[in-house]
Tab-separated table of C-alpha atoms in Angstrom:
chain	number	residue	atom	x	y	z
A	1	MET	CA	110.694	90.817	101.226
A	2	LYS	CA	112.381	90.491	98.504
A	3	ASP	CA	111.760	86.678	98.334
A	4	THR	CA	107.793	86.721	98.255
A	5	ILE	CA	108.098	90.012	96.103
A	6	LYS	CA	109.558	87.198	93.387
A	7	LYS	CA	107.406	84.931	94.145
A	8	GLN	CA	104.647	86.937	93.764
A	9	PHE	CA	105.827	88.064	90.122
A	10	HIS	CA	106.040	84.637	89.318
A	11	LEU	CA	102.622	83.804	90.317
A	12	MET	CA	100.528	86.627	88.160
A	13	THR	CA	103.004	86.303	84.950
A	14	GLU	CA	100.415	85.056	82.858
A	15	ASP	CA	97.832	87.658	83.938
A	16	TRP	CA	100.504	89.890	83.050
A	17	ILE	CA	100.618	88.732	79.426
A	18	LEU	CA	96.870	88.250	79.303
A	19	GLY	CA	96.667	92.389	80.190
A	20	GLY	CA	99.002	92.561	77.497
A	21	VAL	CA	96.872	90.774	74.395
A	22	LEU	CA	93.521	92.260	75.577
A	23	ILE	CA	95.429	96.085	75.645
A	24	LEU	CA	97.224	94.952	72.369
A	25	GLY	CA	93.219	93.353	70.932
A	26	GLY	CA	91.675	96.800	72.223
A	27	PHE	CA	93.948	99.206	70.240
A	28	LEU	CA	93.604	96.646	66.737
A	29	VAL	CA	89.516	96.070	67.364
A	30	GLY	CA	90.045	100.236	68.297
A	31	GLN	CA	91.856	101.425	64.418
A	32	ILE	CA	89.194	98.668	62.681
A	33	LEU	CA	86.081	100.039	63.908
A	34	HIS	CA	87.789	103.885	63.483
A	35	ALA	CA	88.931	103.144	59.769
A	36	LEU	CA	85.260	101.695	59.070
A	37	ILE	CA	83.624	104.950	60.606
A	38	LEU	CA	85.502	107.065	57.437
A	39	HIS	CA	85.090	104.953	55.355
A	40	THR	CA	81.006	105.140	55.412
A	41	ASP	CA	81.359	108.756	56.625
A	42	PRO	CA	83.285	110.409	53.685
A	43	THR	CA	81.494	114.329	55.660
A	44	ALA	CA	83.932	113.266	58.515
A	45	THR	CA	86.403	116.158	59.337
A	46	HIS	CA	88.349	114.230	62.790
A	47	SER	CA	90.285	111.809	63.577
A	48	VAL	CA	89.628	110.337	66.781
A	49	PRO	CA	92.489	108.434	68.313
A	50	LEU	CA	89.942	105.335	68.888
A	51	GLY	CA	92.834	102.610	69.517
A	52	SER	CA	93.915	103.906	72.066
A	53	ILE	CA	90.712	104.537	74.156
A	54	LEU	CA	89.739	101.470	74.178
A	55	ALA	CA	92.922	99.824	75.007
A	56	ALA	CA	92.815	102.213	78.231
A	57	ALA	CA	89.354	100.794	78.375
A	58	ALA	CA	90.732	97.214	77.850
A	59	ALA	CA	93.138	97.950	80.533
A	60	VAL	CA	91.121	99.797	83.159
A	61	VAL	CA	88.457	96.647	82.608
A	62	PHE	CA	91.380	94.094	83.412
A	63	VAL	CA	92.926	95.364	85.594
A	64	ILE	CA	90.272	95.564	87.894
A	65	MET	CA	89.227	91.886	86.752
A	66	GLU	CA	91.600	90.021	88.114
A	67	SER	CA	92.553	92.470	91.549
A	68	THR	CA	89.059	90.916	92.121
A	69	SER	CA	89.545	87.958	90.955
A	70	SER	CA	93.174	86.501	92.209
A	71	ILE	CA	93.342	88.057	95.569
A	72	ARG	CA	91.426	85.597	97.136
A	73	THR	CA	92.932	82.579	95.754
A	74	LEU	CA	96.539	83.968	96.893
A	75	PHE	CA	95.624	85.547	99.621
A	76	HIS	CA	93.951	81.400	100.574
A	77	MET	CA	96.739	80.010	99.189
A	78	GLU	CA	99.777	82.113	99.994
A	79	VAL	CA	98.870	82.232	104.017
A	80	SER	CA	98.413	78.968	104.376
A	81	MET	CA	102.151	78.207	103.166
A	82	GLY	CA	103.306	80.170	105.552
A	83	CYS	CA	103.491	83.887	104.166
A	84	THR	CA	102.431	86.373	106.021
A	85	ARG	CA	99.151	88.233	105.365
A	86	LYS	CA	101.404	91.694	105.527
A	87	ARG	CA	103.814	90.459	103.103
A	88	PHE	CA	101.238	89.589	100.572
A	89	TYR	CA	99.350	92.368	101.181
A	90	VAL	CA	102.908	94.424	99.852
A	91	SER	CA	103.701	91.649	97.009
A	92	PHE	CA	100.469	91.616	95.793
A	93	PHE	CA	100.177	94.981	95.393
A	94	THR	CA	103.917	95.759	94.408
A	95	VAL	CA	103.497	93.501	91.386
A	96	GLN	CA	99.281	95.307	90.687
A	97	LEU	CA	101.439	98.979	90.393
A	98	THR	CA	103.933	97.282	87.947
A	99	SER	CA	101.358	95.951	86.089
A	100	CYS	CA	99.914	99.233	86.320
A	101	ALA	CA	103.213	100.845	85.778
A	102	ALA	CA	103.994	98.127	82.367
A	103	ALA	CA	100.169	98.596	80.987
A	104	PHE	CA	101.045	102.555	81.573
A	105	LEU	CA	104.129	102.784	79.349
A	106	LEU	CA	102.439	100.446	76.882
A	107	LEU	CA	99.413	102.317	76.614
A	108	LEU	CA	101.608	105.875	76.225
A	109	PHE	CA	103.366	103.534	73.229
A	110	LEU	CA	99.739	102.417	71.705
A	111	ALA	CA	99.226	105.915	71.655
A	112	TRP	CA	102.619	107.728	70.375
A	113	ILE	CA	101.895	104.470	67.578
A	114	GLU	CA	98.370	105.611	66.414
A	115	ASN	CA	98.855	109.286	66.299
A	116	ASP	CA	101.610	109.449	64.166
A	117	LEU	CA	100.012	106.112	62.019
A	118	ASN	CA	96.610	108.569	61.855
A	119	ALA	CA	98.442	111.277	60.248
A	120	TRP	CA	99.433	109.184	57.746
A	121	LEU	CA	96.511	107.181	56.419
A	122	TYR	CA	94.267	110.671	57.505
A	123	PRO	CA	96.341	113.344	56.397
A	124	GLY	CA	93.116	115.339	55.642
A	125	LEU	CA	91.580	114.852	59.192
A	126	ALA	CA	92.546	117.034	62.411
A	127	ALA	CA	92.624	114.550	65.493
A	128	LYS	CA	89.687	115.254	67.636
A	129	LEU	CA	91.870	114.691	70.768
A	130	ASP	CA	95.246	114.335	72.035
A	131	PHE	CA	95.076	111.484	74.085
A	132	MET	CA	98.518	111.127	74.846
A	133	GLU	CA	98.984	114.763	76.958
A	134	GLY	CA	95.551	113.226	78.980
A	135	LEU	CA	97.883	110.319	79.891
A	136	LEU	CA	101.024	112.071	80.513
A	137	LYS	CA	98.404	114.339	82.961
A	138	TRP	CA	95.837	111.733	84.252
A	139	GLY	CA	97.629	108.115	83.832
A	140	VAL	CA	99.892	107.511	87.342
A	141	PRO	CA	96.908	108.608	89.386
A	142	ALA	CA	94.320	106.263	87.481
A	143	ALA	CA	96.352	104.352	87.941
A	144	LEU	CA	96.877	104.128	91.614
A	145	ALA	CA	93.821	104.800	91.766
A	146	VAL	CA	92.416	101.807	89.234
A	147	THR	CA	94.975	99.134	91.061
A	148	THR	CA	94.259	100.126	94.871
A	149	VAL	CA	90.243	101.020	94.126
A	150	GLY	CA	90.521	96.862	92.409
A	151	ASP	CA	92.208	95.343	95.333
A	152	PHE	CA	89.460	96.862	98.240
A	153	CYS	CA	87.002	95.770	95.657
A	154	GLY	CA	88.193	92.181	95.613
A	155	THR	CA	88.658	91.992	99.739
A	156	LEU	CA	85.308	93.298	100.407
A	157	LEU	CA	84.099	89.990	98.020
A	158	MET	CA	86.909	87.753	99.911
A	159	ARG	CA	85.287	89.376	103.272
A	160	PHE	CA	81.451	90.070	102.757
A	161	GLY	CA	81.144	87.083	99.721
A	162	ARG	CA	77.542	87.236	97.884
A	163	THR	CA	76.334	90.675	99.551
A	164	ALA	CA	79.511	92.444	98.245
A	165	PHE	CA	79.173	91.217	94.631
A	166	TRP	CA	75.821	92.227	94.542
A	167	ILE	CA	76.510	95.317	95.603
A	168	LEU	CA	79.452	95.823	93.400
A	169	TRP	CA	77.454	94.885	90.689
A	170	ALA	CA	74.718	97.782	91.320
A	171	VAL	CA	77.024	99.922	91.233
A	172	TRP	CA	79.035	98.704	88.267
A	173	MET	CA	75.435	98.911	86.013
A	174	LEU	CA	74.419	102.233	87.448
A	175	LEU	CA	77.272	103.927	86.435
A	176	CYS	CA	77.499	101.970	82.651
A	177	VAL	CA	73.831	102.468	82.418
A	178	GLY	CA	72.640	106.039	83.894
A	179	PHE	CA	75.422	107.816	82.766
A	180	PRO	CA	75.423	107.290	79.398
A	181	GLN	CA	71.707	107.944	79.920
A	182	VAL	CA	72.395	111.226	81.638
A	183	HIS	CA	75.170	111.703	78.542
A	184	ASP	CA	72.673	111.811	76.389
A	185	ALA	CA	69.970	113.645	77.860
A	186	ILE	CA	72.246	116.983	78.390
A	187	GLU	CA	72.494	117.206	74.094
A	188	GLU	CA	69.111	115.400	73.341
A	189	ALA	CA	66.654	116.385	76.046
A	190	PRO	CA	67.845	119.082	78.200
A	191	GLY	CA	65.099	119.878	79.867
A	192	SER	CA	64.117	116.581	81.692
A	193	PHE	CA	65.131	115.193	85.079
A	194	PHE	CA	68.564	113.526	83.471
A	195	GLY	CA	69.810	116.128	81.671
A	196	VAL	CA	68.707	118.476	84.373
A	197	LEU	CA	70.886	115.899	86.790
A	198	GLY	CA	73.621	116.301	84.341
A	199	MET	CA	73.706	120.146	83.131
A	200	ARG	CA	74.085	120.238	87.259
A	201	ILE	CA	77.089	117.865	88.235
A	202	LEU	CA	78.848	119.234	85.301
A	203	GLU	CA	78.543	122.795	86.836
A	204	MET	CA	79.555	121.211	90.171
A	205	THR	CA	82.427	119.117	88.666
A	206	GLY	CA	83.324	122.013	86.806
A	207	LYS	CA	84.196	124.032	89.402
A	208	VAL	CA	86.300	121.411	90.750
A	209	PRO	CA	90.360	122.793	90.304
A	210	THR	CA	92.461	120.003	89.061
A	211	GLY	CA	94.862	120.002	92.174
A	212	GLY	CA	90.844	118.787	93.800
A	213	TRP	CA	90.569	116.314	91.612
A	214	MET	CA	93.861	115.056	92.559
A	215	ALA	CA	93.385	115.165	96.430
A	216	LEU	CA	89.896	113.630	95.768
A	217	LEU	CA	91.976	110.586	93.968
A	218	ALA	CA	94.378	110.685	96.862
A	219	ALA	CA	92.251	110.553	99.046
A	220	ALA	CA	90.359	107.451	97.048
A	221	VAL	CA	93.989	105.869	96.803
A	222	ILE	CA	94.730	105.818	100.705
A	223	GLY	CA	91.786	104.798	101.672
A	224	CYS	CA	90.838	101.836	99.190
A	225	ALA	CA	94.262	101.108	100.472
A	226	VAL	CA	93.595	101.443	103.709
A	227	GLY	CA	91.001	99.153	103.263
A	228	ALA	CA	91.962	96.945	102.352
A	229	TRP	CA	94.173	96.081	104.125
A	230	GLN	CA	92.383	96.283	107.373
A	231	ILE	CA	90.534	93.312	105.618
A	232	ILE	CA	93.198	91.329	104.550
A	233	ARG	CA	95.318	91.118	108.466
A	234	LYS	CA	92.114	90.130	110.093
A	235	GLN	CA	90.641	87.527	107.493
A	236	GLU	CA	90.313	84.025	108.118
A	237	VAL	CA	92.483	81.594	106.090
A	238	ILE	CA	90.649	78.741	104.430
A	239	SER	CA	93.274	75.960	103.383
């Protein structure tokens, strides 16, 4: 098993480098946007860790895209060359978790840098958000969830092809389009359908304690991990 994991690390080294570049790129873009926003708005009273936020967004998108695109190619290649499904699953998942851990540490470092940098560049502005505190609280469970959800989506695409693709695409678009619309409606039109819907969602989610969210994340991680394994162990190999 150790040799299989080493080979998996070797095969995915380039992906790690690309992920690091995207995270650093997101941080740099966020810093530039933040500076431009403050430059054009002299009445601003707070600074925002926009670099860390965009870096975290880039990390999440990268992990999901890497999982969904790599697992099918590596599965067919490695299993056709004699690797068992169990060894492939454990090694791929181990490398993914290690990649997320490295991304998490990088995000922590960038958040620390940004806190000091914003305090130095904008001494008169109070920090509106402590992104590092959020990372320390939710970073590890979020990384586990993103990894397992990404791997599960990858196995769904491998098993069901276009059907899974269009379903996942519809869910993605619903989140990307629907969530901002509901969020805007809460502030701009609270009496509208989306405004009322958003307020109901906020009321329901506000009643869930932190332990409840942790339990839901744990259930999602376990469910996706088991689901991915069930698909992999029955998946036919295309050599």
